[in-house]
Short mmCIF file of C-alpha atoms in Angstrom, two decimals:
data_model
loop_
_atom_site.label_atom_id
_atom_site.label_comp_id
_atom_site.label_asym_id
_atom_site.label_seq_id
_atom_site.Cartn_x
_atom_site.Cartn_y
_atom_site.Cartn_z
CA ARG A 726 -7.69 -21.74 2.34
CA HIS A 727 -3.93 -20.83 2.83
CA LEU A 728 -3.88 -23.28 6.22
CA VAL A 729 -5.73 -26.11 4.80
CA THR A 730 -3.93 -26.45 1.76
CA GLU A 731 -0.15 -25.11 2.67
CA HIS A 732 -0.47 -25.76 6.34
CA GLY A 733 -2.35 -29.31 6.34
CA VAL A 734 -5.10 -28.14 8.59
CA LYS A 735 -7.66 -30.08 8.94
CA HIS A 736 -10.08 -28.99 11.27
CA LEU A 737 -11.14 -25.24 11.19
CA LEU A 738 -13.44 -23.09 13.92
CA LEU A 739 -14.11 -19.76 12.38
CA THR A 740 -15.95 -17.47 14.41
CA SER A 741 -17.63 -13.91 13.38
CA ARG A 742 -20.34 -11.68 15.18
CA ARG A 743 -22.52 -13.04 12.17
CA GLY A 744 -21.48 -16.43 12.08
CA GLN A 745 -23.24 -18.64 9.17
CA ALA A 746 -25.33 -15.47 8.26
CA ALA A 747 -22.14 -13.88 7.66
CA GLU A 748 -21.88 -12.98 3.63
CA GLY A 749 -19.76 -15.78 2.01
CA ALA A 750 -19.65 -17.99 5.06
CA THR A 751 -21.69 -20.61 2.82
CA GLU A 752 -19.48 -20.46 -0.22
CA LEU A 753 -16.20 -20.47 2.28
CA LYS A 754 -17.38 -23.79 4.13
CA THR A 755 -18.39 -25.52 0.26
CA ASN A 756 -14.62 -24.47 -0.84
CA LEU A 757 -13.17 -25.65 1.90
CA THR A 758 -14.85 -29.08 2.75
CA ALA A 759 -13.44 -29.37 -1.27
CA LEU A 760 -10.36 -29.61 -0.30
CA GLY A 761 -10.55 -31.79 2.38
CA ALA A 762 -11.12 -29.90 5.82
CA GLN A 763 -13.74 -30.20 8.61
CA VAL A 764 -15.18 -26.75 9.05
CA THR A 765 -17.35 -25.45 11.85
CA ILE A 766 -18.73 -22.07 11.33
CA ALA A 767 -19.91 -20.31 14.86
CA ALA A 768 -21.32 -16.49 15.51
CA CYS A 769 -19.57 -15.99 18.43
CA ASP A 770 -18.45 -11.98 19.22
CA VAL A 771 -14.85 -13.13 20.60
CA ALA A 772 -14.79 -10.07 22.73
CA ASP A 773 -17.39 -11.27 24.69
CA ARG A 774 -15.78 -13.30 27.77
CA THR A 775 -18.69 -15.40 28.71
CA ALA A 776 -19.72 -16.15 24.62
CA LEU A 777 -16.38 -17.27 23.75
CA THR A 778 -16.11 -19.45 26.93
CA GLU A 779 -19.23 -21.20 26.09
CA LEU A 780 -17.67 -21.87 22.69
CA LEU A 781 -14.38 -23.44 23.64
CA THR A 782 -16.12 -25.84 26.30
CA SER A 783 -18.68 -26.53 23.24
CA ILE A 784 -16.65 -27.72 21.18
CA GLU A 785 -15.41 -31.69 20.53
CA ARG A 786 -11.85 -31.14 19.68
CA PRO A 787 -8.85 -29.61 21.18
CA LEU A 788 -7.91 -26.28 19.64
CA THR A 789 -4.24 -26.49 18.88
CA ALA A 790 -3.83 -23.13 17.30
CA VAL A 791 -5.63 -19.31 16.71
CA VAL A 792 -5.67 -17.15 14.22
CA HIS A 793 -6.95 -13.65 15.45
CA ALA A 794 -7.40 -11.62 12.10
CA ALA A 795 -10.30 -9.47 13.05
CA GLY A 796 -10.41 -5.48 12.88
CA VAL A 797 -13.04 -2.56 12.56
CA LEU A 798 -12.03 0.70 11.89
CA ASP A 799 -13.76 4.20 12.75
CA ASP A 800 -10.76 6.86 11.35
CA GLY A 801 -10.75 10.58 12.36
CA ILE A 802 -8.64 13.29 13.88
CA LEU A 803 -8.05 12.44 17.42
CA THR A 804 -10.11 15.42 18.58
CA SER A 805 -13.03 14.06 16.74
CA LEU A 806 -12.82 10.19 18.91
CA THR A 807 -15.45 9.75 21.55
CA PRO A 808 -15.05 6.53 24.25
CA GLU A 809 -17.90 5.19 21.94
CA ARG A 810 -15.33 5.37 18.81
CA LEU A 811 -12.52 3.91 20.88
CA ASP A 812 -14.65 0.95 21.84
CA THR A 813 -15.92 0.23 18.51
CA VAL A 814 -12.31 -0.43 16.84
CA LEU A 815 -10.07 -1.49 20.53
CA ARG A 816 -13.22 -3.63 21.47
CA PRO A 817 -12.71 -6.81 18.68
CA LYS A 818 -8.58 -6.26 18.96
CA ILE A 819 -7.72 -5.73 22.72
CA ASP A 820 -10.72 -7.59 23.70
CA ALA A 821 -11.11 -10.36 21.62
CA ALA A 822 -7.11 -11.17 21.73
CA TRP A 823 -6.81 -11.21 25.17
CA ASN A 824 -9.41 -13.18 25.93
CA LEU A 825 -8.32 -15.42 23.73
CA HIS A 826 -4.82 -14.93 25.21
CA GLU A 827 -6.41 -16.01 28.67
CA LEU A 828 -8.88 -18.58 28.07
CA THR A 829 -6.50 -21.11 25.61
CA ASP A 830 -3.74 -22.60 26.31
CA ASN A 831 -1.40 -25.75 24.86
CA LEU A 832 -1.46 -23.90 21.95
CA ASP A 833 1.22 -24.59 19.46
CA ALA A 834 0.25 -21.36 17.09
CA PHE A 835 -1.26 -17.71 18.55
CA VAL A 836 -1.48 -15.25 15.40
CA LEU A 837 -2.24 -12.00 15.80
CA PHE A 838 -3.13 -10.02 12.67
CA SER A 839 -2.19 -6.36 13.77
CA SER A 840 -1.61 -3.09 11.60
CA LEU A 841 1.63 -1.15 9.96
CA ALA A 842 -0.43 1.30 11.66
CA GLY A 843 0.32 0.40 14.95
CA THR A 844 4.22 0.69 14.12
CA LEU A 845 4.41 4.02 11.83
CA GLY A 846 1.04 5.57 13.31
CA ASN A 847 -1.35 6.84 10.55
CA PRO A 848 -2.81 10.23 10.16
CA GLY A 849 -6.77 9.63 11.85
CA GLN A 850 -6.00 6.10 13.20
CA ALA A 851 -5.30 6.96 16.46
CA ASN A 852 -7.44 4.56 17.70
CA TYR A 853 -6.42 1.83 15.46
CA ALA A 854 -2.85 2.42 15.71
CA ALA A 855 -3.73 1.77 19.54
CA ALA A 856 -5.36 -1.31 19.24
CA ASN A 857 -2.95 -2.67 16.79
CA THR A 858 0.02 -1.72 19.65
CA PHE A 859 -1.71 -3.78 22.11
CA LEU A 860 -1.80 -6.81 19.78
CA ASP A 861 1.92 -6.33 19.19
CA THR A 862 2.67 -6.08 23.03
CA LEU A 863 0.37 -8.91 23.94
CA ALA A 864 2.90 -10.85 21.37
CA HIS A 865 6.13 -9.66 23.30
CA HIS A 866 4.54 -10.49 26.82
CA ARG A 867 3.58 -13.93 25.38
CA HIS A 868 7.17 -14.49 24.26
CA ALA A 869 8.53 -13.08 27.38
CA HIS A 870 6.10 -16.21 29.52
CA GLY A 871 6.94 -18.83 26.89
CA GLN A 872 4.04 -18.85 25.52
CA PRO A 873 3.52 -19.04 21.30
CA ALA A 874 2.68 -15.93 19.72
CA THR A 875 3.40 -13.71 16.44
CA SER A 876 1.98 -10.53 15.73
CA ILE A 877 1.88 -9.45 12.01
CA ALA A 878 1.81 -5.79 11.78
CA TRP A 879 0.84 -5.91 8.34
CA GLY A 880 1.37 -3.02 5.07
CA LEU A 881 -1.68 -2.63 2.73
CA TRP A 882 -3.05 -5.45 1.20
CA ASP A 883 -3.90 -5.16 -2.44
CA GLU A 884 -7.95 -6.77 -1.99
CA ASP A 885 -10.51 -4.86 -1.61
CA GLY A 886 -12.58 -5.89 1.33
CA ALA A 887 -15.08 -4.39 4.58
CA MET A 888 -11.38 -2.65 6.01
CA THR A 889 -10.01 -1.67 2.32
CA GLY A 890 -13.73 -0.52 0.46
CA GLY A 891 -13.75 2.48 1.09
CA LEU A 892 -10.25 3.46 -0.33
CA ALA A 893 -10.48 5.85 -3.23
CA ASP A 894 -7.68 5.80 -5.62
CA THR A 895 -6.86 9.28 -4.07
CA ASP A 896 -6.35 7.57 -1.04
CA ARG A 897 -3.99 4.84 -2.34
CA ALA A 898 -2.01 7.56 -4.18
CA ARG A 899 -1.46 9.11 -1.46
CA MET A 900 -0.59 6.28 0.84
CA ALA A 901 2.03 5.21 -1.76
CA SER A 902 3.49 8.86 -1.71
CA GLY A 903 4.16 7.85 1.71
CA GLY A 904 6.30 5.04 1.32
CA VAL A 905 3.83 1.53 1.45
CA VAL A 906 2.96 0.05 -1.53
CA PRO A 907 0.25 -2.48 -1.80
CA LEU A 908 0.97 -6.10 -1.27
CA SER A 909 -0.51 -8.96 -3.66
CA ALA A 910 -2.41 -11.74 -2.21
CA GLU A 911 0.48 -13.96 -3.14
CA GLU A 912 3.10 -11.99 -1.51
CA GLY A 913 1.18 -11.78 1.45
CA LEU A 914 0.03 -15.35 2.03
CA GLU A 915 4.41 -15.94 1.97
CA LEU A 916 5.19 -13.42 4.37
CA PHE A 917 2.44 -14.92 6.12
CA ASP A 918 4.77 -17.93 6.00
CA ALA A 919 8.16 -16.20 6.61
CA ALA A 920 6.32 -14.13 10.15
CA LEU A 921 5.50 -17.74 11.34
CA GLY A 922 9.15 -18.74 10.50
CA LEU A 923 11.11 -16.22 12.15
CA GLY A 924 10.23 -16.98 15.67
CA GLU A 925 10.26 -13.55 16.51
CA PRO A 926 6.95 -11.90 19.06
CA VAL A 927 6.42 -9.54 16.03
CA SER A 928 7.40 -8.74 12.22
CA VAL A 929 6.59 -6.15 9.82
CA PRO A 930 5.70 -7.54 6.26
CA ALA A 931 4.71 -4.77 4.72
CA ARG A 932 6.33 -2.95 1.19
CA ILE A 933 8.15 -0.46 1.08
CA ASP A 934 8.83 2.48 -1.90
CA MET A 935 12.22 3.80 -1.16
CA ALA A 936 12.24 6.43 -3.58
CA ALA A 937 9.17 7.44 -1.75
CA LEU A 938 11.30 7.39 1.46
CA ARG A 939 14.01 9.21 0.00
CA ALA A 940 11.52 12.21 -1.05
CA ARG A 941 9.89 12.53 2.31
CA ALA A 942 13.51 12.43 3.38
CA VAL A 943 14.53 15.52 1.23
CA ALA A 944 11.25 17.53 2.34
CA GLY A 945 11.87 16.90 5.78
CA ASP A 946 8.51 14.78 6.18
CA LEU A 947 9.99 11.44 7.28
CA PRO A 948 9.27 9.76 10.46
CA GLY A 949 11.82 9.14 12.61
CA VAL A 950 11.36 4.94 12.29
CA LEU A 951 12.31 5.32 8.86
CA ARG A 952 15.17 7.72 8.77
CA GLY A 953 17.83 4.28 9.10
CA LEU A 954 15.87 3.12 5.59
CA VAL A 955 17.30 5.68 3.74
CA ARG A 956 20.43 8.16 3.34
CA VAL A 957 20.00 11.43 1.84
CA PRO A 958 23.31 13.11 1.61
CA VAL A 959 23.76 16.50 2.93
CA ARG A 960 24.64 18.63 -0.32
CA ARG A 961 21.19 17.43 -1.47
CA GLN A 962 19.54 18.38 1.51
CA ALA A 963 21.38 21.73 1.41
CA THR A 964 20.74 23.31 -1.96
CA GLY A 965 17.20 21.87 -1.86
CA GLY A 966 15.64 24.93 -1.85
CA GLU A 967 15.66 28.46 0.32
CA ALA A 968 13.17 29.19 3.62
CA PRO A 969 10.03 30.91 1.58
CA ALA A 970 10.86 34.25 3.90
CA LEU A 971 14.04 34.38 2.20
CA ARG A 972 13.11 33.43 -1.36
CA LEU A 973 10.38 36.16 -1.29
CA ALA A 974 12.44 38.91 0.41
CA GLY A 975 12.93 42.11 -1.92
CA LEU A 976 9.77 40.59 -4.09
CA SER A 977 6.54 42.81 -4.61
CA GLU A 978 3.11 41.87 -2.98
CA GLU A 979 1.69 40.01 -6.12
CA GLU A 980 5.10 38.01 -6.68
CA ARG A 981 5.04 36.88 -2.55
CA GLU A 982 1.35 35.35 -3.50
CA ARG A 983 2.43 34.20 -6.60
CA GLU A 984 5.21 31.91 -5.06
CA LEU A 985 3.12 31.10 -2.31
CA LEU A 986 0.25 30.11 -4.57
CA GLY A 987 2.47 27.37 -6.46
CA LEU A 988 4.03 26.49 -2.48
CA VAL A 989 0.17 25.56 -1.50
CA ARG A 990 -1.17 24.20 -5.03
CA ALA A 991 1.88 21.46 -4.65
CA ARG A 992 1.53 20.83 -1.42
CA ALA A 993 -2.09 20.13 -2.03
CA ALA A 994 -1.34 17.90 -4.85
CA GLU A 995 0.94 15.86 -2.90
CA VAL A 996 -1.33 15.22 -0.08
CA LEU A 997 -4.22 14.38 -2.45
CA GLY A 998 -2.17 11.64 -4.56
CA HIS A 999 -1.93 13.64 -7.31
CA ALA A 1000 0.89 13.50 -9.77
CA THR A 1001 0.54 17.79 -10.86
CA PRO A 1002 0.01 20.87 -8.78
CA ASP A 1003 -1.96 21.50 -12.35
CA THR A 1004 -4.36 19.81 -11.02
CA VAL A 1005 -5.24 22.12 -7.84
CA ASP A 1006 -8.01 25.01 -8.81
CA PRO A 1007 -6.57 27.77 -7.17
CA GLU A 1008 -10.11 29.11 -6.42
CA ARG A 1009 -11.70 26.36 -6.02
CA GLY A 1010 -12.51 25.27 -2.29
CA PHE A 1011 -10.10 22.34 -0.50
CA ASN A 1012 -13.84 20.68 0.44
CA GLU A 1013 -14.56 20.41 -3.40
CA ILE A 1014 -11.36 18.99 -4.43
CA GLY A 1015 -10.96 16.10 -2.11
CA PHE A 1016 -10.07 17.35 1.12
CA ASP A 1017 -11.55 16.10 4.86
CA SER A 1018 -10.83 16.73 8.16
CA LEU A 1019 -7.36 14.56 7.94
CA THR A 1020 -5.85 15.72 4.95
CA ALA A 1021 -6.45 19.05 5.74
CA VAL A 1022 -4.46 18.14 8.79
CA GLU A 1023 -2.13 17.02 6.66
CA LEU A 1024 -1.82 19.77 4.47
CA ARG A 1025 -1.59 22.16 7.35
CA ASN A 1026 1.59 20.28 8.51
CA ARG A 1027 3.06 20.23 5.14
CA LEU A 1028 2.73 23.82 5.25
CA GLY A 1029 3.95 24.12 8.63
CA ALA A 1030 6.88 22.45 7.41
CA ALA A 1031 8.00 24.20 4.60
CA THR A 1032 7.01 27.97 6.13
CA GLY A 1033 8.55 27.55 9.27
CA LEU A 1034 5.40 28.82 10.60
CA ARG A 1035 3.36 27.57 13.37
CA LEU A 1036 -0.10 27.39 11.66
CA PRO A 1037 -4.18 26.43 13.08
CA ALA A 1038 -5.35 23.23 12.91
CA THR A 1039 -8.31 25.66 11.62
CA LEU A 1040 -5.88 26.87 8.11
CA VAL A 1041 -7.75 24.97 5.81
CA PHE A 1042 -11.67 25.64 6.67
CA ASP A 1043 -10.31 29.52 7.74
CA HIS A 1044 -8.75 29.82 4.32
CA PRO A 1045 -10.35 27.42 2.11
CA THR A 1046 -9.08 28.19 -1.34
CA PRO A 1047 -5.59 27.84 -2.52
CA VAL A 1048 -5.43 31.79 -3.32
CA ALA A 1049 -6.84 32.80 0.01
CA MET A 1050 -4.29 30.50 1.54
CA ALA A 1051 -1.50 31.83 0.09
CA ARG A 1052 -2.59 35.35 0.61
CA TYR A 1053 -2.70 34.50 4.70
CA LEU A 1054 0.73 32.87 4.33
CA ALA A 1055 1.91 35.90 2.85
CA GLY A 1056 0.49 37.99 5.86
CA GLU A 1057 2.03 35.59 7.98
CA LEU A 1058 5.83 35.73 6.03
CA GLY A 1059 5.47 39.86 6.37
CA PRO A 1060 5.99 42.47 3.91
CA ARG A 1061 10.03 42.14 4.68
CA SER A 1062 12.41 43.59 2.13
CA GLU A 1063 15.07 41.10 4.69
CA PRO A 1064 13.91 37.90 6.53
CA SER A 1065 13.19 37.81 9.66
CA ALA A 1066 15.30 36.28 12.63
CA ALA A 1067 12.39 33.59 13.26
CA ALA A 1068 12.40 32.55 9.82
CA VAL A 1069 16.39 32.51 9.83
CA LEU A 1070 15.94 30.75 13.19
CA ALA A 1071 13.50 27.76 11.37
CA GLU A 1072 16.37 27.29 8.86
CA LEU A 1073 18.88 26.90 11.09
CA ASP A 1074 16.26 23.77 12.55
CA ARG A 1075 15.76 22.27 8.76
CA LEU A 1076 19.85 22.53 8.62
CA GLU A 1077 20.26 20.87 12.17
CA ALA A 1078 17.66 18.03 10.97
CA SER A 1079 19.35 17.53 8.00
CA LEU A 1080 22.81 16.99 9.22
CA THR A 1081 21.11 14.90 12.27
CA GLN A 1082 19.27 12.54 9.49
CA ALA A 1083 22.27 11.71 7.31
CA PRO A 1084 25.72 12.52 9.44
CA PRO A 1085 28.29 14.21 6.56
CA ASP A 1086 30.80 12.20 5.31
CA GLU A 1087 34.80 13.99 5.21
CA ALA A 1088 34.29 15.81 2.48
CA ASP A 1089 31.23 17.51 3.19
CA ARG A 1090 32.69 18.25 7.12
CA LEU A 1091 35.04 20.08 4.95
CA VAL A 1092 32.78 22.12 2.97
CA LEU A 1093 30.22 22.51 5.71
CA ALA A 1094 32.97 23.77 8.35
CA ALA A 1095 34.40 26.57 5.64
CA ARG A 1096 30.95 27.52 5.21
CA LEU A 1097 30.00 27.92 8.83
CA ARG A 1098 33.42 30.31 9.60
CA ASP A 1099 32.30 32.04 7.06
CA VAL A 1100 28.88 32.90 7.51
CA LEU A 1101 29.62 33.07 11.43
CA VAL A 1102 32.78 35.76 10.93
CA ARG A 1103 30.01 38.02 8.84
CA LEU A 1104 27.55 37.37 11.55
CA ASP A 1105 29.56 38.27 14.40
CA ALA A 1106 31.70 40.55 12.97
CA VAL A 1107 30.59 43.43 15.72
CA ASP A 1108 29.85 41.93 19.15
CA PRO A 1109 27.78 44.52 20.71
CA GLY A 1110 29.26 42.97 24.57
CA GLY A 1111 32.37 43.70 23.71
CA ALA A 1112 33.57 40.05 24.55
CA PRO A 1113 35.17 38.19 22.53
CA GLY A 1114 32.49 36.96 19.61
CA VAL A 1115 32.17 33.84 18.32
CA ALA A 1116 34.32 33.83 14.96
CA GLU A 1117 37.17 34.81 17.04
CA GLN A 1118 36.80 31.80 19.15
CA ILE A 1119 36.11 30.17 16.40
CA GLN A 1120 38.79 31.28 13.47
CA ASP A 1121 41.00 29.61 13.56
CA ALA A 1122 39.30 26.35 15.27
CA SER A 1123 40.09 22.89 13.07
CA ASP A 1124 37.09 20.81 11.69
CA ASP A 1125 36.99 18.57 14.87
CA GLU A 1126 36.44 22.02 16.72
CA ILE A 1127 33.49 23.29 14.29
CA PHE A 1128 31.66 20.10 14.69
CA ASP A 1129 32.18 20.03 18.26
CA PHE A 1130 30.69 23.29 18.02
CA ILE A 1131 27.88 22.10 16.47
CA ASP A 1132 27.47 19.34 18.82
CA ASN A 1133 27.62 21.50 22.08
CA GLU A 1134 25.75 25.11 20.85
CA LEU A 1135 22.91 23.20 18.40
CA GLY A 1136 22.33 20.42 20.27
CA ILE A 1137 23.39 18.03 17.09
CA SER A 1138 24.05 14.53 18.17
#
């Protein structure tokens, strides 16, 4: 409808595998005809090269533009993807687009509907991400050879359809917490026009919640491709909380488990898109409260980032309630009154990531340099090897020399 009313397109060839038998096809043709368009609906699997060739040779009018909007989902964790599940998703994207690329020429426009999944990567959508990355690459390929192409890597639309109809409220809430907010149909159509007007092979029209990105950055959960969009002050990173092993030092076994139970419930609520951890019953099984294989892996990843532990992929299934998982984590972190070297190293890793993600300004550099000097003096007070210690080497170092040391010794750039 948008092509007819806004772009003046008067002749449309609409294809799908079911053609006129597809749900809503008759109504769509009637509506478009009422708007003044001549519409042909054909049953054609565009991924079938022979069928597409026959269709293109049968049409009376010259083909001047292509809009490839097909897509099929078959989500699952990477290890569950079979050749058949890959084919289900890749065929309507890759095979169809390649056939259109090779069997058409002299076009004014070649538009591919790609997805944000190919740019950012979505949990459980390795096949779908790969399919859409191919579309983006095909657009670049065509541009390099002087052919028109626009691949539009869409974010989520706030429309029910074959691909989004299965999304529950918790799924949408979880996506929003990740920083992606749905586009209205009106916004999507405006962005469609904007993408065509850019003259670039690939664009990414998506609504991004910057507050959600900042929250993910503070939690250390922000994908690298998005880190340039937000800046989190070093002071917020540094004071965001101690590593669990440090917080648990000196606590009784009961207190340790209570602290970790709070962590598990908080991360589980985040994954499920709940507003508060209070909705996560500590005694109910994760599968009862809405976890599946995808969200189970996401919870494992978040708890691993929070604890510094290397956790198994089967974590949720081996410890099926928040209480059981908290007890497991307590055991893994160890009943020590002092933090382990591994826990301290994990905290140093977090510090390194913080400094890499948000380079400090001059004021922060001075504070950090003084604090690092103090820590190193205490750590290196006695050098067992008898050689000059780190503290001795940097005792009189300037701030710039301190940060050169961080760059060289900790690998921060």
